[in-house]
């Protein structure tokens, strides 16, 4: 199959590279000429484990290329995937679809022969239908179908998620389009991946329902963690105790400072907005958004309370600023709420993050960035873990203690063992874990 991928951001780039790995001929397109030039040299615009090798291997094999020329890519393709950004529209929470519709208009002019136009970006219900209308209106005689094929990959595990998905959801409304989509995903038959074929609206809703459910699950365990803190229970044991019930499942029950990233915050908002417009309000999701926003803000207060009610004049070591581990992505990261609030309360912040510091330096002015976690901890009055980078788990607590002015840790991801840290002389507080009995 010949595939054109319109938009070479996270989803476009990973999907394009993985489709090439499936054996298809893929042309990834982007308007950003600099990004395309760098990709052609094998330079990745994002940090994603394994992506650089996948891209360079497939370029070398002649199956993957990058271009700014949308018309050529679309003209030669059996399927065109729209993977451009859908940011939150300013002011109302609705997804901004202007890039999607602009891409549809350009695609319409470039189609030659039967082509399936697929939305891969997360788009509100009704978008696929509108894409079809735009193409049909611009070129009434065009031979095409639209399809919706939402992506479920996670940043940091994107390649594994794409190559070994739990399922593939495909919204199509003609046998011809279904055949093309089935051919594209045929390599996954080998690992018996379930293919869920639906109509277009169903596929679109499925994507939002999935993300909203996961965001709800996280928010639920975060509130249970609050309860655990008050009553002397351990949220990890609660999560295990409920998660072993197959109806609930163990994943996404890890408490933390609140969910962030480029998807959950944006998609829950967009779902709430679409649902209100459709007169079917999603009140649970609306509550999740509110609870999560409040939680991210409250985390700074947790640190301040832990320090006895004030952090004025204190030096705070922040470990991890990205919205989760294994990414350099800072979008809607809890650190963006926590760090400025601590600075406003008079603290000096020295931070370290393995991949996110370049972006963070722009978004967190006034923060000093250290070269290592130990350097960040040097002379600190308290250490705050915001992101659960694997390498933080391996830090030597004795070395941290020696480096710090006061051995105090607020662990917003529960990466350390409370008993061990307290045993070593740290004042330690995690999320949803019992305080030692006095
Ligand atoms: C999420 C979904 O997991 C993907 O399936 C989906 O494809 C993607 O959004 C998308 O729509 O593009 P992602 O945003 O990369 O993926 O990251 P997650 O691993 O889901 O984490 C999201 C947030 O939830 C992070 O802030 C993370 O720290 C938090 N989280 C996750 C928790 O606090 N606890 C958990 O147990 C799991």
Coordinates of C-alpha atoms and ligand atoms in Angstrom, one line a residue:
X1 CA 0.0 0.0 0.0
X2 CA 1.1 3.6 -0.7
X3 CA 0.4 5.9 2.3
X4 CA 0.5 9.6 2.6
X5 CA 0.7 10.9 6.2
X6 CA -0.3 14.5 6.5
X7 CA 1.3 16.0 9.6
X8 CA 4.6 14.7 11.0
X9 CA 4.0 15.4 14.7
X10 CA 3.8 12.7 17.4
X11 CA 1.0 10.7 15.9
X12 CA 1.9 11.3 12.3
X13 CA 5.6 10.5 12.6
X14 CA 5.2 7.4 14.8
X15 CA 2.3 6.0 12.6
X16 CA 4.2 6.8 9.4
X17 CA 7.3 5.0 10.6
X18 CA 5.4 2.0 11.9
X19 CA 3.3 1.7 8.7
X20 CA 6.7 1.7 6.8
X21 CA 7.9 -1.0 9.2
X22 CA 4.7 -3.0 8.2
X23 CA 6.1 -2.9 4.7
X24 CA 4.1 -0.1 3.2
X25 CA 5.5 2.9 1.2
X26 CA 5.0 5.9 3.3
X27 CA 5.5 9.6 2.6
X28 CA 5.2 11.8 5.7
X29 CA 4.3 15.4 4.9
X30 CA 4.6 18.5 7.0
X31 CA 4.4 22.3 6.3
X32 CA 7.4 22.9 8.5
X33 CA 10.3 22.7 6.0
X34 CA 12.9 22.8 8.7
X35 CA 11.4 19.8 10.5
X36 CA 11.2 17.9 7.2
X37 CA 14.9 18.7 6.4
X38 CA 15.9 17.5 9.8
X39 CA 13.9 14.3 9.6
X40 CA 15.5 13.5 6.2
X41 CA 18.8 13.7 8.0
X42 CA 17.6 11.3 10.6
X43 CA 17.1 14.0 13.3
X44 CA 14.0 13.5 15.4
X45 CA 11.9 16.5 16.5
X46 CA 10.6 14.7 19.6
X47 CA 12.1 12.3 22.1
X48 CA 10.5 8.9 21.8
X49 CA 12.4 5.7 22.6
X50 CA 13.3 3.7 19.5
X51 CA 11.9 6.2 17.0
X52 CA 15.2 7.4 15.5
X53 CA 16.2 3.8 14.6
X54 CA 12.8 2.9 13.2
X55 CA 12.9 6.0 11.0
X56 CA 16.4 5.7 9.8
X57 CA 16.1 1.9 9.1
X58 CA 12.9 2.4 7.1
X59 CA 14.4 5.4 5.2
X60 CA 17.4 3.3 4.3
X61 CA 15.1 0.5 3.2
X62 CA 13.4 3.0 0.8
X63 CA 9.9 2.7 2.4
X64 CA 9.8 6.0 4.3
X65 CA 10.4 9.5 3.1
X66 CA 9.6 13.1 4.2
X67 CA 8.4 15.9 2.1
X68 CA 6.7 19.3 2.2
X69 CA 4.8 18.5 -1.1
X70 CA 1.3 17.4 -0.1
X71 CA 0.1 17.2 -3.7
X72 CA 2.7 14.7 -4.8
X73 CA 2.3 12.5 -1.7
X74 CA -1.6 12.4 -2.0
X75 CA -1.6 11.9 -5.7
X76 CA 0.4 8.7 -5.4
X77 CA -1.4 7.3 -2.3
X78 CA -3.9 4.6 -1.8
X79 CA -4.7 6.0 1.6
X80 CA -4.1 9.5 3.0
X81 CA -4.0 9.8 6.8
X82 CA -4.7 13.2 8.4
X83 CA -2.6 13.5 11.5
X84 CA -2.4 17.2 12.0
X85 CA -2.8 18.9 15.3
X86 CA -6.2 19.5 16.9
X87 CA -5.3 21.9 19.8
X88 CA -8.0 23.2 22.2
X89 CA -9.7 26.2 20.7
X90 CA -9.1 29.3 22.7
X91 CA -12.0 30.2 25.0
X92 CA -14.4 27.3 24.7
X93 CA -12.6 24.0 25.1
X94 CA -13.7 22.7 21.6
X95 CA -11.0 21.1 19.5
X96 CA -9.7 23.5 16.9
X97 CA -10.3 21.7 13.6
X98 CA -9.0 24.4 11.3
X99 CA -5.8 22.3 10.4
X100 CA -7.9 19.2 9.7
X101 CA -10.2 21.0 7.4
X102 CA -7.4 22.9 5.7
X103 CA -5.7 19.6 5.1
X104 CA -9.0 18.1 3.7
X105 CA -9.2 21.0 1.2
X106 CA -5.7 20.5 0.0
X107 CA -6.1 16.8 -0.2
X108 CA -9.3 17.3 -2.3
X109 CA -7.2 19.1 -5.0
X110 CA -4.5 16.5 -5.1
X111 CA -6.4 13.2 -5.2
X112 CA -5.8 11.0 -8.3
X113 CA -7.8 7.8 -8.5
X114 CA -9.6 6.0 -5.7
X115 CA -8.2 7.1 -2.3
X116 CA -9.3 6.5 1.3
X117 CA -9.0 9.7 3.4
X118 CA -8.5 8.7 7.0
X119 CA -8.7 10.8 10.1
X120 CA -5.9 9.7 12.5
X121 CA -5.8 12.8 14.7
X122 CA -8.3 12.8 17.6
X123 CA -11.3 14.5 16.2
X124 CA -14.7 15.2 17.6
X125 CA -17.7 13.2 16.3
X126 CA -18.9 14.6 13.0
X127 CA -15.4 15.6 11.7
X128 CA -15.1 12.6 9.3
X129 CA -18.4 13.5 7.7
X130 CA -17.3 17.2 7.4
X131 CA -14.0 16.1 5.7
X132 CA -16.0 14.1 3.2
X133 CA -18.3 17.1 2.5
X134 CA -15.3 19.4 2.0
X135 CA -13.7 17.0 -0.5
X136 CA -17.0 16.3 -2.3
X137 CA -17.8 20.0 -2.6
X138 CA -14.3 20.9 -3.9
X139 CA -14.1 18.1 -6.5
X140 CA -17.6 16.5 -6.9
X141 CA -16.3 13.7 -9.3
X142 CA -13.5 12.5 -7.0
X143 CA -13.4 8.8 -6.3
X144 CA -12.8 8.6 -2.5
X145 CA -14.1 7.3 0.8
X146 CA -13.4 8.7 4.3
X147 CA -12.5 6.5 7.3
X148 CA -11.8 7.1 10.9
X149 CA -8.9 5.3 12.5
X150 CA -8.2 6.8 15.9
X151 CA -4.8 6.2 17.4
X152 CA -4.3 4.8 21.0
X153 CA -0.6 5.0 21.4
X154 CA 1.0 6.5 24.5
X155 CA 3.9 8.8 24.4
X156 CA 7.0 7.0 25.7
X157 CA 5.7 3.6 24.6
X158 CA 4.4 4.7 21.2
X159 CA 6.1 2.2 19.0
X160 CA 5.2 -0.8 21.1
X161 CA 1.6 0.5 21.3
X162 CA 1.4 0.9 17.6
X163 CA 3.1 -2.4 16.6
X164 CA 1.3 -4.4 19.3
X165 CA -2.0 -2.7 19.9
X166 CA -4.8 -4.1 22.1
X167 CA -7.1 -3.4 19.2
X168 CA -7.5 -1.4 16.1
X169 CA -10.7 0.7 15.6
X170 CA -11.7 1.5 12.1
X171 CA -14.8 3.5 11.1
X172 CA -15.6 2.9 7.4
X173 CA -18.8 2.9 5.4
X174 CA -17.9 1.1 2.1
X175 CA -16.5 -2.4 1.4
X176 CA -13.8 -0.8 -0.7
X177 CA -12.5 1.4 2.1
X178 CA -12.7 -1.5 4.5
X179 CA -10.6 -3.6 2.2
X180 CA -7.9 -0.9 2.0
X181 CA -7.8 -0.4 5.7
X182 CA -7.7 -4.2 6.3
X183 CA -4.8 -4.4 3.9
X184 CA -2.9 -1.7 5.7
X185 CA -3.3 -3.5 9.1
X186 CA -2.9 -7.0 7.7
X187 CA 0.5 -7.5 9.4
X188 CA -1.3 -7.3 12.7
X189 CA -3.3 -10.4 11.9
X190 CA -0.2 -12.4 12.7
X191 CA -0.5 -11.4 16.3
X192 CA -4.3 -11.8 16.2
X193 CA -5.0 -8.1 17.0
X194 CA -8.8 -7.6 17.2
X195 CA -10.1 -5.3 14.5
X196 CA -13.2 -3.3 15.4
X197 CA -15.0 -2.1 12.3
X198 CA -17.7 0.4 13.0
X199 CA -19.4 3.4 11.3
X200 CA -17.4 6.7 11.3
X201 CA -19.2 8.3 14.2
X202 CA -18.7 5.3 16.4
X203 CA -15.0 5.2 15.8
X204 CA -14.8 8.9 16.6
X205 CA -16.7 8.5 19.9
X206 CA -14.7 5.4 20.8
X207 CA -11.5 7.4 20.9
X208 CA -12.9 10.0 23.3
X209 CA -14.7 7.5 25.4
X210 CA -11.5 5.6 25.9
X211 CA -9.4 8.6 26.9
X212 CA -12.2 9.9 29.2
X213 CA -12.6 6.6 30.9
X214 CA -8.8 6.4 31.6
X215 CA -8.7 9.9 32.8
X216 CA -11.7 9.1 35.1
X217 CA -9.9 6.0 36.4
X218 CA -6.8 8.0 37.3
X219 CA -8.9 10.7 39.0
X220 CA -10.8 8.1 40.9
X221 CA -7.7 6.6 42.4
X222 CA -6.3 10.1 43.1
X223 CA -9.3 10.9 45.2
X224 CA -9.1 7.5 47.0
X225 CA -5.5 8.4 47.7
X226 CA -6.6 11.6 49.4
X227 CA -8.9 9.5 51.6
X228 CA -6.1 7.0 52.4
X229 CA -3.9 9.8 53.6
X230 CA -6.6 11.0 56.0
X231 CA -7.5 7.5 57.4
X232 CA -4.1 5.7 57.5
X233 CA -4.7 3.4 54.5
X234 CA -2.3 2.6 51.7
X235 CA -3.6 3.5 48.2
X236 CA -1.2 1.0 46.5
X237 CA -2.7 -1.9 48.4
X238 CA -6.2 -0.5 47.7
X239 CA -5.4 -0.3 44.0
X240 CA -4.1 -3.8 44.0
X241 CA -7.0 -5.0 46.0
X242 CA -9.5 -3.6 43.6
X243 CA -7.4 -4.0 40.4
X244 CA -7.2 -7.8 40.8
X245 CA -11.0 -7.8 40.1
X246 CA -10.9 -8.5 36.4
X247 CA -13.9 -6.1 35.9
X248 CA -11.8 -3.2 37.2
X249 CA -8.3 -4.1 36.0
X250 CA -4.9 -3.1 37.5
X251 CA -3.7 -0.6 34.9
X252 CA -4.1 3.2 35.3
X253 CA -4.6 3.0 39.0
X254 CA -1.3 4.7 39.9
X255 CA -2.0 7.9 42.0
X256 CA 0.0 11.0 41.3
X257 CA -0.2 14.8 41.0
X258 CA -3.0 14.7 38.4
X259 CA -3.0 13.7 34.7
X260 CA -1.4 15.9 32.1
X261 CA -0.1 15.6 28.6
X262 CA -1.3 16.5 25.2
X263 CA -4.3 14.1 25.2
X264 CA -6.3 13.6 28.4
X265 CA -6.7 17.3 29.3
X266 CA -7.6 18.3 25.8
X267 CA -9.8 15.3 24.9
X268 CA -11.8 15.4 28.1
X269 CA -12.5 19.1 27.5
X270 CA -13.5 18.5 23.9
X271 CA -15.7 15.6 24.8
X272 CA -17.5 17.7 27.5
X273 CA -18.0 20.4 24.9
X274 CA -19.3 18.2 22.1
X275 CA -21.6 16.4 24.5
X276 CA -23.1 19.6 25.9
X277 CA -23.7 20.7 22.3
X278 CA -25.4 17.4 21.5
X279 CA -27.6 17.9 24.7
X280 CA -26.1 14.8 26.3
X281 CA -23.8 16.4 29.0
X282 CA -21.1 14.1 30.3
X283 CA -21.3 15.3 33.9
X284 CA -18.8 12.6 35.2
X285 CA -16.2 13.8 32.7
X286 CA -16.9 17.4 33.5
X287 CA -16.3 16.6 37.2
X288 CA -13.0 14.8 36.3
X289 CA -11.7 17.8 34.5
X290 CA -12.5 20.0 37.5
X291 CA -11.1 17.6 40.1
X292 CA -7.9 17.1 38.1
X293 CA -7.3 20.9 37.6
X294 CA -7.8 21.5 41.3
X295 CA -5.5 18.6 42.2
X296 CA -2.6 20.0 40.2
X297 CA -3.0 23.3 41.9
X298 CA -3.3 21.7 45.3
X299 CA 0.0 19.8 45.0
X300 CA 2.0 23.0 45.7
X301 CA 0.1 23.4 48.9
X302 CA 0.9 19.8 49.9
X303 CA 4.6 20.7 49.6
X304 CA 4.1 23.9 51.6
X305 CA 2.2 22.2 54.3
X306 CA 4.9 19.5 54.5
X307 CA 7.5 22.3 55.1
X308 CA 5.5 23.6 58.0
X309 CA 3.3 26.1 56.3
X310 CA 5.9 28.2 54.4
X311 CA 8.6 27.6 51.7
X312 CA 9.7 31.3 51.7
X313 CA 13.5 31.4 51.3
X314 CA 13.7 27.6 50.9
X315 CA 15.7 25.9 48.1
X316 CA 13.5 23.2 46.5
X317 CA 14.9 20.5 44.3
X318 CA 12.4 19.4 41.7
X319 CA 13.0 16.0 40.0
X320 CA 11.1 15.6 36.7
X321 CA 9.2 18.3 34.9
X322 CA 7.7 16.5 31.9
X323 CA 4.0 15.3 32.2
X324 CA 5.2 11.7 32.6
X325 CA 8.4 9.7 32.1
X326 CA 10.0 8.8 28.8
X327 CA 9.0 11.9 27.0
X328 CA 10.2 15.5 26.6
X329 CA 6.6 16.7 26.4
X330 CA 5.7 19.5 28.8
X331 CA 2.1 20.0 27.6
X332 CA -0.2 20.4 30.6
X333 CA 2.4 18.9 32.8
X334 CA 1.6 19.2 36.6
X335 CA 5.0 20.9 37.0
X336 CA 3.6 23.9 35.2
X337 CA 1.1 24.4 38.1
X338 CA 3.3 23.3 40.9
X339 CA 6.6 25.0 40.2
X340 CA 5.2 28.6 39.6
X341 CA 3.1 28.3 42.8
X342 CA 6.1 27.3 44.9
X343 CA 8.1 30.2 43.4
X344 CA 5.2 32.6 44.1
X345 CA 5.4 31.3 47.7
X346 CA 9.0 32.5 47.9
X347 CA 11.0 29.3 47.1
X348 CA 14.0 29.0 44.9
X349 CA 13.7 26.1 42.4
X350 CA 16.5 24.0 41.1
X351 CA 15.2 21.3 38.7
X352 CA 16.5 18.3 36.8
X353 CA 14.8 16.3 34.1
X354 CA 16.5 13.7 31.8
X355 CA 14.8 15.0 28.6
X356 CA 12.5 17.9 29.3
X357 CA 14.7 20.7 30.4
X358 CA 15.1 22.4 27.0
X359 CA 11.3 22.9 26.7
X360 CA 10.9 23.5 30.4
X361 CA 13.4 26.4 30.4
X362 CA 11.1 28.2 28.1
X363 CA 7.9 27.4 30.1
X364 CA 9.3 27.8 33.6
X365 CA 11.2 31.1 33.7
X366 CA 13.2 31.7 36.9
X367 CA 14.0 28.0 37.5
X368 CA 17.6 26.9 37.6
X369 CA 18.3 23.7 35.8
X370 CA 20.9 21.3 37.0
X371 CA 23.0 18.8 35.1
X372 CA 22.2 15.8 37.3
X373 CA 19.7 14.9 40.0
X374 CA 22.4 15.1 42.7
X375 CA 23.4 18.5 41.5
X376 CA 19.8 19.6 41.8
X377 CA 19.6 18.2 45.3
X378 CA 22.7 20.0 46.4
X379 CA 21.8 22.3 49.4
X380 CA 18.1 21.7 48.9
X381 CA 15.7 22.1 51.9
X382 CA 13.2 19.7 50.3
X383 CA 13.2 17.4 47.3
X384 CA 9.9 17.1 45.3
X385 CA 9.5 14.3 42.7
X386 CA 7.0 15.4 40.0
X387 CA 7.8 12.9 37.2
X388 CA 8.5 9.2 37.7
X389 CA 11.6 8.8 35.5
X390 CA 13.0 5.4 36.0
X391 CA 16.5 6.7 36.7
X392 CA 15.2 8.5 39.8
X393 CA 14.3 5.2 41.4
X394 CA 17.9 4.2 41.2
X395 CA 19.2 7.3 43.0
X396 CA 21.4 6.6 46.0
X397 CA 19.3 8.0 49.0
X398 CA 22.5 8.3 51.1
X399 CA 24.1 10.5 48.5
X400 CA 21.0 12.6 48.2
X401 CA 20.9 13.0 52.0
X402 CA 24.5 14.1 52.0
X403 CA 23.9 16.7 49.3
X404 CA 20.7 18.2 50.8
X405 CA 20.6 20.9 53.5
X406 CA 17.6 19.2 55.0
X407 CA 16.7 15.6 54.3
X408 CA 13.0 16.0 53.3
X409 CA 11.2 14.5 50.3
X410 CA 7.7 15.0 48.9
X411 CA 7.3 12.1 46.4
X412 CA 4.3 13.0 44.2
X413 CA 4.7 9.7 42.2
X414 CA 5.5 7.3 45.1
X415 CA 8.8 6.2 43.5
X416 CA 10.6 5.7 46.8
X417 CA 9.9 3.2 49.6
X418 CA 8.6 5.3 52.6
X419 CA 9.9 2.9 55.3
X420 CA 13.4 2.9 53.7
X421 CA 13.5 6.6 53.3
X422 CA 12.3 7.2 56.8
X423 CA 14.7 4.6 58.1
X424 CA 17.6 6.6 56.5
X425 CA 16.5 9.7 58.3
X426 CA 14.4 11.5 55.7
X427 CA 11.2 13.2 56.5
X428 CA 9.1 11.7 53.7
X429 CA 5.6 12.1 52.3
X430 CA 4.1 10.3 49.3
X431 CA 0.6 10.2 47.9
X432 CA -2.1 8.2 49.6
X433 CA 0.2 6.4 52.0
X434 CA -0.1 6.1 55.8
X435 CA 2.0 8.3 58.1
X436 CA 4.1 6.3 60.5
X437 CA 2.2 5.7 63.8
X438 CA 3.6 7.7 66.7
Ligands
LIG1 C1 -2.9 8.8 26.4 C2 -3.6 7.4 26.3 O1 -3.0 6.5 27.3 C3 -3.3 6.8 24.9 O2 -3.9 5.5 24.8 C4 -3.8 7.7 23.9 O3 -3.6 7.2 22.5 C5 -3.2 9.1 24.0 O4 -3.4 9.6 25.3 C6 -3.7 10.0 22.9 O5 -4.9 10.2 23.0 O6 -3.0 10.3 22.0 P1 -0.5 9.7 26.9 O7 -1.1 11.1 27.0 O8 0.8 9.6 26.0 O9 -1.5 8.7 26.3 O10 0.0 9.3 28.3 P2 -0.6 8.3 29.5 O11 0.4 7.3 29.7 O12 -1.9 7.8 29.2 O13 -0.6 9.3 30.7 C7 -1.4 10.4 30.7 C8 -1.3 11.1 32.1 O14 -1.9 10.3 33.1 C9 0.1 11.4 32.6 O15 0.1 12.6 33.2 C10 0.3 10.3 33.6 O16 1.3 10.6 34.5 C11 -1.0 10.1 34.2 N1 -1.3 8.8 34.8 C12 -1.3 7.7 34.0 C13 -1.4 8.7 36.1 O17 -1.4 9.7 36.9 N2 -1.7 7.4 36.7 C14 -1.8 6.3 35.9 O18 -2.0 5.2 36.5 C15 -1.6 6.4 34.6

